[in-house]
Short mmCIF file of C-alpha atoms in Angstrom, two decimals:
data_model
loop_
_atom_site.label_atom_id
_atom_site.label_comp_id
_atom_site.label_asym_id
_atom_site.label_seq_id
_atom_site.Cartn_x
_atom_site.Cartn_y
_atom_site.Cartn_z
CA UNK A 16 195.45 185.35 115.87
CA UNK A 17 192.63 186.00 113.73
CA UNK A 18 192.77 184.22 110.46
CA UNK A 19 192.71 186.84 107.38
CA UNK A 20 189.79 186.56 105.15
CA UNK A 21 190.38 185.69 101.44
CA UNK A 22 190.67 188.95 99.35
CA UNK A 23 187.29 189.55 97.08
CA UNK A 24 187.03 188.31 93.59
CA UNK A 25 187.48 191.10 91.01
CA UNK A 26 184.13 191.74 90.05
CA UNK A 27 185.34 192.11 86.16
CA UNK A 28 185.54 188.42 86.11
CA UNK A 29 181.89 187.41 86.41
CA UNK A 30 180.30 184.71 88.20
CA UNK A 31 183.33 182.02 87.31
CA UNK A 32 184.91 182.49 90.71
CA UNK A 33 182.85 182.39 93.93
CA UNK A 34 185.74 182.21 96.37
CA UNK A 35 188.51 184.89 97.39
CA UNK A 36 191.76 184.65 96.48
CA UNK A 37 194.92 184.47 98.92
CA UNK A 38 196.49 187.41 100.11
CA UNK A 39 199.73 186.67 98.35
CA UNK A 40 197.94 185.95 95.05
CA UNK A 41 196.37 189.72 95.61
CA UNK A 42 199.85 191.13 95.81
CA UNK A 43 201.46 189.28 93.08
CA UNK A 44 198.62 190.02 90.56
CA UNK A 45 197.60 193.81 91.53
CA UNK A 46 199.70 196.36 88.93
CA UNK A 47 197.78 199.53 89.68
CA UNK A 48 200.75 200.92 91.47
CA UNK A 49 202.48 201.32 87.74
CA UNK A 50 200.00 200.70 85.14
CA UNK A 51 198.23 203.31 86.54
CA UNK A 52 200.40 205.73 84.17
CA UNK A 53 198.34 204.49 81.45
CA UNK A 54 195.27 206.16 82.71
CA UNK A 55 195.27 208.92 79.89
CA UNK A 56 195.39 206.35 77.03
CA UNK A 57 193.05 204.16 78.74
CA UNK A 58 190.32 206.87 78.52
CA UNK A 59 191.40 208.05 75.06
CA UNK A 60 191.06 204.31 74.13
CA UNK A 61 187.78 203.69 75.67
CA UNK A 62 186.25 206.95 74.46
CA UNK A 63 187.02 206.16 70.79
CA UNK A 64 185.58 202.48 71.32
CA UNK A 65 182.37 204.06 72.78
CA UNK A 66 182.04 206.64 69.85
CA UNK A 67 182.48 203.52 67.41
CA UNK A 68 180.01 201.25 69.43
CA UNK A 69 177.40 203.97 69.03
CA UNK A 70 178.22 204.49 65.07
CA UNK A 71 177.77 200.89 64.63
CA UNK A 72 174.56 200.86 66.93
CA UNK A 73 176.01 198.56 69.01
CA UNK A 74 175.21 200.63 72.11
CA UNK A 75 172.51 203.63 72.02
CA UNK A 76 173.66 207.26 71.62
CA UNK A 77 172.32 207.93 75.04
CA UNK A 78 174.27 205.15 76.85
CA UNK A 79 177.54 206.51 74.51
CA UNK A 80 176.91 209.95 75.89
CA UNK A 81 176.70 209.02 79.58
CA UNK A 82 180.09 207.08 79.20
CA UNK A 83 181.73 209.71 77.88
CA UNK A 84 180.27 212.10 80.25
CA UNK A 85 181.84 209.71 83.02
CA UNK A 86 184.90 208.83 81.16
CA UNK A 87 185.81 212.68 81.02
CA UNK A 88 185.02 213.33 84.66
CA UNK A 89 187.36 210.36 85.42
CA UNK A 90 189.84 212.16 83.38
CA UNK A 91 189.28 215.58 85.53
CA UNK A 92 189.58 213.64 88.67
CA UNK A 93 192.64 211.86 87.71
CA UNK A 94 194.25 215.38 86.48
CA UNK A 95 193.32 216.95 89.96
CA UNK A 96 194.92 214.22 91.99
CA UNK A 97 191.49 213.29 93.46
CA UNK A 98 190.75 209.90 91.56
CA UNK A 99 190.30 206.86 94.09
CA UNK A 100 192.86 204.35 92.68
CA UNK A 101 192.44 200.97 94.72
CA UNK A 102 194.39 197.88 94.70
CA UNK A 103 191.44 195.75 95.25
CA UNK A 104 190.63 196.55 91.46
CA UNK A 105 193.81 195.18 90.40
CA UNK A 106 194.72 197.37 87.59
CA UNK A 107 194.06 200.86 85.72
CA UNK A 108 191.52 199.18 83.52
CA UNK A 109 189.26 197.95 86.31
CA UNK A 110 189.63 200.96 88.46
CA UNK A 111 188.57 203.22 85.78
CA UNK A 112 185.48 201.02 84.93
CA UNK A 113 184.53 200.74 88.59
CA UNK A 114 184.74 204.33 89.16
CA UNK A 115 182.79 204.81 85.73
CA UNK A 116 180.02 202.55 87.34
CA UNK A 117 179.83 204.51 90.50
CA UNK A 118 179.15 207.63 88.45
CA UNK A 119 176.76 206.47 85.79
CA UNK A 120 175.41 203.15 86.64
CA UNK A 121 174.08 200.67 84.42
CA UNK A 122 175.72 202.46 80.98
CA UNK A 123 178.96 201.82 82.27
CA UNK A 124 178.65 197.93 81.69
CA UNK A 125 178.30 198.30 77.93
CA UNK A 126 181.57 200.01 77.24
CA UNK A 127 183.03 196.85 77.58
CA UNK A 128 181.36 195.35 74.83
CA UNK A 129 183.38 193.90 71.78
CA UNK A 130 186.78 194.27 73.41
CA UNK A 131 188.53 192.38 76.01
CA UNK A 132 191.41 193.56 78.60
CA UNK A 133 193.93 191.90 76.23
CA UNK A 134 193.30 194.42 73.18
CA UNK A 135 192.71 197.23 75.77
CA UNK A 136 196.03 197.03 77.42
CA UNK A 137 197.76 196.30 74.01
CA UNK A 138 196.50 199.20 72.76
CA UNK A 139 197.00 201.32 75.77
CA UNK A 140 200.75 200.30 75.95
CA UNK A 141 201.15 201.26 72.22
CA UNK A 142 199.66 204.80 72.96
CA UNK A 143 201.87 204.76 75.99
CA UNK A 144 205.07 203.94 73.92
CA UNK A 145 204.23 206.27 70.99
CA UNK A 146 203.79 209.51 73.45
CA UNK A 147 207.24 208.45 74.98
CA UNK A 148 208.97 208.45 72.00
CA UNK A 149 207.37 212.00 71.15
CA UNK A 150 209.09 213.04 74.16
CA UNK A 151 212.02 211.62 73.62
CA UNK A 152 212.28 213.20 69.95
CA UNK A 153 211.79 216.55 71.67
CA UNK A 154 214.64 216.21 74.48
CA UNK A 155 217.05 214.77 71.71
CA UNK A 156 216.47 217.28 69.58
CA UNK A 157 217.32 219.88 72.12
CA UNK A 158 220.72 218.15 73.22
CA UNK A 159 221.66 218.22 69.13
CA UNK A 160 220.85 222.05 69.60
CA UNK A 161 223.13 222.33 72.60
CA UNK A 162 225.99 220.24 71.14
CA UNK A 163 225.65 222.05 67.88
CA UNK A 164 225.79 225.61 69.26
CA UNK A 165 228.96 224.43 71.09
CA UNK A 166 230.42 222.98 67.98
CA UNK A 167 230.31 226.06 66.24
CA UNK A 168 231.58 228.09 69.03
CA UNK A 169 234.79 225.58 68.92
CA UNK A 170 234.94 224.90 65.11
CA UNK A 171 238.85 225.73 65.63
CA UNK A 172 239.58 225.02 68.98
CA UNK A 173 242.22 222.33 68.59
CA UNK A 174 242.20 219.13 71.01
CA UNK A 175 243.59 215.99 70.53
CA UNK A 176 242.40 213.26 68.72
CA UNK A 177 242.83 209.54 70.57
CA UNK A 178 242.69 206.05 69.31
CA UNK A 179 243.23 203.65 72.25
CA UNK A 180 243.05 206.53 74.41
CA UNK A 181 246.53 207.69 73.10
CA UNK A 182 247.05 210.86 71.30
CA UNK A 183 246.87 210.09 67.47
CA UNK A 184 245.97 213.27 65.65
CA UNK A 185 244.60 217.26 66.44
CA UNK A 186 240.89 217.29 65.79
CA UNK A 187 239.09 220.29 66.55
CA UNK A 188 236.53 220.56 69.54
CA UNK A 189 233.75 221.31 67.41
CA UNK A 190 234.33 217.97 65.27
CA UNK A 191 234.31 216.08 68.26
CA UNK A 192 231.18 217.45 69.51
CA UNK A 193 229.58 216.97 66.06
CA UNK A 194 230.39 213.56 66.24
CA UNK A 195 227.42 213.11 69.19
CA UNK A 196 225.31 214.91 67.03
CA UNK A 197 225.38 212.20 64.46
CA UNK A 198 224.90 209.47 66.95
CA UNK A 199 221.91 211.31 68.47
CA UNK A 200 220.61 211.60 65.05
CA UNK A 201 220.58 207.87 64.40
CA UNK A 202 219.06 207.53 67.91
CA UNK A 203 216.11 209.96 66.76
CA UNK A 204 215.82 207.75 63.41
CA UNK A 205 215.67 204.30 65.02
CA UNK A 206 212.78 205.75 67.68
CA UNK A 207 211.16 207.37 64.72
CA UNK A 208 211.33 204.01 62.87
CA UNK A 209 210.16 202.22 65.72
CA UNK A 210 207.07 204.74 66.19
CA UNK A 211 206.30 204.01 62.62
CA UNK A 212 206.10 200.23 63.10
CA UNK A 213 204.08 200.50 66.22
CA UNK A 214 201.49 202.72 65.04
CA UNK A 215 198.85 199.88 64.38
CA UNK A 216 195.71 199.59 66.57
CA UNK A 217 195.12 196.38 68.13
CA UNK A 218 191.52 197.49 69.60
CA UNK A 219 189.14 195.19 68.25
CA UNK A 220 191.17 191.90 68.34
CA UNK A 221 189.33 191.32 71.63
CA UNK A 222 190.49 188.51 74.12
CA UNK A 223 192.69 186.97 70.75
CA UNK A 224 189.91 185.59 68.23
CA UNK A 225 188.26 189.07 67.19
CA UNK A 226 184.60 189.68 67.88
CA UNK A 227 181.24 188.76 66.31
CA UNK A 228 180.05 192.26 67.07
CA UNK A 229 179.80 194.48 63.52
CA UNK A 230 182.93 196.62 64.85
CA UNK A 231 184.56 199.49 62.83
CA UNK A 232 188.32 198.88 63.48
CA UNK A 233 189.38 201.49 60.95
CA UNK A 234 187.42 204.13 62.83
CA UNK A 235 188.74 203.48 65.99
CA UNK A 236 192.13 203.46 64.78
CA UNK A 237 191.98 206.43 63.05
CA UNK A 238 190.21 208.25 66.12
CA UNK A 239 193.42 207.06 68.15
CA UNK A 240 196.05 208.51 65.45
CA UNK A 241 196.84 205.18 64.15
CA UNK A 242 197.83 204.47 60.60
CA UNK A 243 195.50 201.24 60.35
CA UNK A 244 194.66 198.33 62.86
CA UNK A 245 196.53 195.31 63.45
CA UNK A 246 195.99 192.94 60.82
CA UNK A 247 195.62 189.67 62.83
CA UNK A 248 193.93 189.41 66.23
CA UNK A 249 196.26 186.84 67.56
CA UNK A 250 199.18 189.22 66.99
CA UNK A 251 197.43 192.19 67.93
CA UNK A 252 197.13 191.31 71.62
CA UNK A 253 200.50 189.61 71.94
CA UNK A 254 202.87 191.67 70.25
CA UNK A 255 205.25 193.65 72.23
CA UNK A 256 207.99 194.06 69.92
CA UNK A 257 207.23 197.72 69.46
CA UNK A 258 208.17 197.67 73.34
CA UNK A 259 211.49 195.69 72.61
CA UNK A 260 212.10 197.87 69.80
CA UNK A 261 211.56 200.83 72.17
CA UNK A 262 214.11 199.59 74.62
CA UNK A 263 216.55 198.77 72.10
CA UNK A 264 216.68 202.27 70.73
CA UNK A 265 216.48 203.62 74.30
CA UNK A 266 219.71 201.38 75.35
CA UNK A 267 221.41 202.23 72.02
CA UNK A 268 220.94 205.92 72.99
CA UNK A 269 221.82 205.12 76.49
CA UNK A 270 225.20 203.64 75.31
CA UNK A 271 225.70 207.38 73.20
CA UNK A 272 225.18 209.04 76.51
CA UNK A 273 227.47 207.04 78.42
CA UNK A 274 230.21 207.66 76.21
CA UNK A 275 229.74 211.36 76.35
CA UNK A 276 229.53 211.10 80.13
CA UNK A 277 232.80 209.03 80.09
CA UNK A 278 234.56 211.82 78.05
CA UNK A 279 233.09 214.65 80.17
CA UNK A 280 234.57 212.85 83.29
CA UNK A 281 237.79 212.36 81.39
CA UNK A 282 237.98 216.10 80.12
CA UNK A 283 237.14 217.32 83.64
CA UNK A 284 240.04 215.44 85.65
CA UNK A 285 242.94 217.03 86.50
CA UNK A 286 245.40 215.31 84.15
CA UNK A 287 243.26 216.82 81.22
CA UNK A 288 241.77 219.51 82.50
CA UNK A 289 240.03 220.37 78.92
CA UNK A 290 236.59 221.43 80.52
CA UNK A 291 235.10 222.88 83.90
CA UNK A 292 231.57 222.35 85.06
CA UNK A 293 230.10 224.66 87.13
CA UNK A 294 228.52 224.05 90.80
CA UNK A 295 225.25 223.13 89.03
CA UNK A 296 226.57 219.90 87.67
CA UNK A 297 228.95 219.02 90.14
CA UNK A 298 229.47 217.85 93.44
CA UNK A 299 232.04 217.66 96.19
CA UNK A 300 233.62 215.25 98.53
CA UNK A 301 232.92 214.53 102.14
CA UNK A 302 236.56 214.43 102.77
CA UNK A 303 238.40 216.12 100.64
CA UNK A 304 237.62 219.57 100.19
CA UNK A 305 239.31 220.42 96.89
CA UNK A 306 237.22 217.83 94.76
CA UNK A 307 234.60 219.00 92.23
CA UNK A 308 233.42 215.87 91.03
CA UNK A 309 231.45 215.23 87.50
CA UNK A 310 228.70 213.12 89.15
CA UNK A 311 226.00 213.88 86.67
CA UNK A 312 228.52 212.49 83.76
CA UNK A 313 229.12 209.72 85.91
CA UNK A 314 225.45 208.97 86.68
CA UNK A 315 224.58 208.97 83.17
CA UNK A 316 227.37 206.53 82.22
CA UNK A 317 226.02 204.07 85.08
CA UNK A 318 222.48 204.72 84.16
CA UNK A 319 223.11 203.06 80.85
CA UNK A 320 223.13 199.72 82.59
CA UNK A 321 219.83 199.92 83.90
CA UNK A 322 218.28 200.73 80.25
CA UNK A 323 220.31 197.66 78.80
CA UNK A 324 218.64 195.47 81.66
CA UNK A 325 215.34 196.67 80.84
CA UNK A 326 215.84 195.26 77.36
CA UNK A 327 217.01 192.04 78.46
CA UNK A 328 214.20 191.97 80.86
CA UNK A 329 211.67 192.25 78.56
CA UNK A 330 213.35 189.89 75.87
CA UNK A 331 213.66 187.31 78.18
CA UNK A 332 210.15 187.53 79.53
CA UNK A 333 209.07 187.07 75.86
CA UNK A 334 211.32 184.70 74.54
CA UNK A 335 208.93 181.64 75.73
CA UNK A 336 205.40 182.62 75.54
CA UNK A 337 203.11 180.86 73.41
CA UNK A 338 200.44 182.92 71.68
CA UNK A 339 198.49 185.08 72.49
CA UNK A 340 198.31 186.03 76.14
CA UNK A 341 200.00 185.33 79.19
CA UNK A 342 199.89 187.05 82.76
CA UNK A 343 203.98 187.25 82.29
CA UNK A 344 203.10 190.22 79.85
CA UNK A 345 202.12 191.91 83.01
CA UNK A 346 205.64 192.38 83.57
CA UNK A 347 206.36 194.07 80.42
CA UNK A 348 205.60 197.87 81.45
CA UNK A 349 207.69 198.59 84.53
CA UNK A 350 211.05 197.99 82.20
CA UNK A 351 209.39 200.35 79.98
CA UNK A 352 208.24 202.80 82.29
CA UNK A 353 211.41 203.17 84.31
CA UNK A 354 213.74 203.09 80.87
CA UNK A 355 211.93 206.00 79.32
CA UNK A 356 212.04 207.82 82.51
CA UNK A 357 215.93 207.13 83.06
CA UNK A 358 216.75 208.14 79.28
CA UNK A 359 214.80 211.39 79.25
CA UNK A 360 216.76 212.33 82.57
CA UNK A 361 220.29 211.29 81.36
CA UNK A 362 219.47 213.57 78.07
CA UNK A 363 218.41 216.53 79.87
CA UNK A 364 221.61 216.04 82.26
CA UNK A 365 223.87 215.90 79.13
CA UNK A 366 222.10 219.06 77.22
CA UNK A 367 222.45 220.77 80.63
CA UNK A 368 225.93 219.76 81.05
CA UNK A 369 227.12 220.78 77.42
CA UNK A 370 225.68 223.94 78.09
CA UNK A 371 227.30 224.56 80.90
CA UNK A 372 230.79 223.57 80.36
CA UNK A 373 233.93 226.02 80.30
CA UNK A 374 235.99 224.77 77.31
CA UNK A 375 239.84 225.30 78.24
CA UNK A 376 241.65 225.84 74.84
CA UNK A 377 245.40 225.89 76.13
CA UNK A 378 245.23 222.47 77.83
CA UNK A 379 243.46 220.85 74.61
CA UNK A 380 246.07 222.33 72.52
CA UNK A 381 249.21 221.28 74.72
CA UNK A 382 248.00 217.58 74.60
CA UNK A 383 247.18 217.98 71.18
CA UNK A 384 251.15 218.65 70.47
CA UNK A 385 252.08 215.72 72.38
CA UNK A 386 252.78 212.15 71.39
CA UNK A 387 253.95 213.61 67.70
CA UNK A 388 250.20 213.91 66.49
CA UNK A 389 251.47 215.51 63.21
CA UNK A 390 253.34 212.48 62.40
CA UNK A 391 250.65 211.65 59.74
CA UNK A 392 250.82 215.03 58.31
CA UNK A 393 254.63 214.34 57.75
CA UNK A 394 254.07 211.24 56.33
CA UNK A 395 251.43 212.53 53.62
CA UNK A 396 253.84 215.38 53.11
CA UNK A 397 256.44 213.20 51.69
CA UNK A 398 254.04 211.13 49.80
CA UNK A 399 252.73 214.23 48.37
CA UNK A 400 255.85 216.28 47.88
CA UNK A 401 258.39 213.68 47.21
CA UNK A 402 256.11 211.17 45.37
CA UNK A 403 256.99 208.07 47.46
CA UNK A 404 254.45 205.30 48.18
CA UNK A 405 253.05 205.97 51.30
CA UNK A 406 254.08 202.75 52.56
CA UNK A 407 257.77 204.00 52.40
CA UNK A 408 256.78 207.38 53.50
CA UNK A 409 255.22 205.73 56.87
CA UNK A 410 258.49 203.79 57.28
CA UNK A 411 260.40 207.29 56.84
CA UNK A 412 258.50 209.16 59.13
CA UNK A 413 258.64 206.30 62.01
CA UNK A 414 262.61 206.52 61.81
CA UNK A 415 262.02 210.50 62.18
CA UNK A 416 259.62 210.10 65.51
CA UNK A 417 262.23 207.58 66.61
CA UNK A 418 265.07 210.33 65.92
CA UNK A 419 262.86 213.01 67.47
CA UNK A 420 262.12 210.92 70.59
CA UNK A 421 266.00 210.39 71.01
CA UNK A 422 266.77 213.89 71.14
CA UNK A 423 263.75 214.74 73.24
CA UNK A 424 262.30 217.18 71.01
CA UNK A 425 258.83 217.46 69.01
CA UNK A 426 258.84 216.74 65.15
CA UNK A 427 258.29 220.60 64.49
CA UNK A 428 261.58 221.18 66.78
CA UNK A 429 263.64 218.42 64.97
CA UNK A 430 266.43 220.19 62.82
CA UNK A 431 266.02 220.17 58.83
CA UNK A 432 269.66 218.82 58.99
CA UNK A 433 268.71 215.77 61.17
CA UNK A 434 265.85 215.01 59.21
CA UNK A 435 267.97 215.01 55.88
CA UNK A 436 270.06 212.41 57.90
CA UNK A 437 266.91 210.29 57.02
CA UNK A 438 265.56 211.49 53.81
CA UNK A 439 268.04 213.68 52.02
CA UNK A 440 265.00 215.26 49.97
CA UNK A 441 262.94 216.75 52.76
CA UNK A 442 262.71 220.37 52.13
CA UNK A 443 262.33 223.44 54.66
CA UNK A 444 258.68 223.30 53.39
CA UNK A 445 257.94 220.30 55.67
CA UNK A 446 257.70 222.20 58.53
CA UNK A 447 254.46 224.12 57.11
CA UNK A 448 252.44 220.85 58.14
CA UNK A 449 254.19 220.08 61.45
CA UNK A 450 252.04 222.74 63.55
CA UNK A 451 248.63 221.35 64.72
CA UNK A 452 246.87 224.45 63.47
CA UNK A 453 248.01 223.57 60.08
CA UNK A 454 247.01 220.18 60.36
CA UNK A 455 243.74 220.55 61.12
CA UNK A 456 243.27 223.26 58.79
CA UNK A 457 244.44 220.54 56.02
CA UNK A 458 241.85 217.76 56.81
CA UNK A 459 239.32 218.98 54.30
CA UNK A 460 237.98 216.12 52.96
CA UNK A 461 234.27 215.61 53.52
CA UNK A 462 233.62 214.79 57.08
CA UNK A 463 236.94 216.04 58.07
CA UNK A 464 238.12 218.30 60.84
CA UNK A 465 239.19 221.47 59.13
CA UNK A 466 237.37 224.51 60.87
CA UNK A 467 235.82 225.56 57.65
CA UNK A 468 234.26 221.93 57.07
CA UNK A 469 233.20 222.04 60.76
CA UNK A 470 231.25 225.40 60.36
CA UNK A 471 229.84 223.84 57.16
CA UNK A 472 228.81 220.50 58.95
CA UNK A 473 227.36 222.64 61.69
CA UNK A 474 225.13 224.66 59.11
CA UNK A 475 224.08 221.25 57.20
CA UNK A 476 223.50 219.53 60.66
CA UNK A 477 221.02 222.48 61.80
CA UNK A 478 219.09 221.77 58.55
CA UNK A 479 218.97 218.21 58.83
CA UNK A 480 218.53 217.51 62.39
CA UNK A 481 216.77 220.73 63.69
CA UNK A 482 214.78 221.88 60.41
#
């Protein structure tokens, strides 16, 4: 058996290493398989850095022009799919630097003046997360728009409201969908807040201590559309709070989508039959030909666990690291990349299902009428009309519900004479509040389910969230 030669040393490490490293070391160390996704951000950062070096007379304009030409050619190669990504160059930074050397020769060696891979990758990663937030902002806005359209359409469609998954009070389907609009609004706000906090530029922090070259960090920060440079070089290269905050927002948003997915699964099921999804968002069974499964909703529900795992992974990796940089931090990217991809997919799937669903008002109304869902309306009527304390009205209503149960009828079908055996002052007017339609119409308090409220809330939400 021929002994395998040690892998060559990465040329970016300089003259400190003379021997090759073990094959297993190369396998555990290489990151180009995933950090190639940072290519656009790496090129943008290098272009800004090179321009600043020229401005500060640290490199010549001629070298700067050659560097810019080479980087633009590399950008074009990557876009065309012809760039030679090579594992022996370890990561995206050395892959681009090596290719630049092939293209322009000696001037390529001047690009890394006054920077380190530590501040380079920190900058690239912030740029990538910023771009991911911008993409998710657009996707979440689209999902809100879909929900608002359906909420307006069903502002007066009565459905059961649940607590403990028991029929509680009638609401409208539009009102129910608006709850998710509010959740997604908070998700967008959390991501926007994380974006504001991450928008500081680490470039110029170098390895950990800054640099002796007369760089202008404000210039590079501005060129890359950061608000300012990071204030401390140690923190600049070692901070991953921005990625953790991003994953926190992603996990919370995933939880919201999981709740929507769970409700779609319930609404689609035979006991409910509140909605129907087309073939485009359902699957069948390999053995039961009658089945129509809400698999898209189930997968949204299931993928939320992966988002939680990404957050926990990064928190665990970072918790024991001393300042400044440790190779452990190479493990920060895959969870972030996967979480961003997963959430983007889930948001798009939810928007598709919301637009695709056919709403079945009759089953909704039928269930809304069950379980004595207007009992609270009865208690409110007793308090409002008869002037009794609510606790006493609650007690009277409970006795009336028990009487209706014993007779096997709904509250609206309980004869007035029977009601008066419990409370003699009840009048015929009580029946005006015992239908589900009158129940939802009466909920006119701000944020309530009355159809007029829902229509107003849709208009307000369009202005607030869609601009």
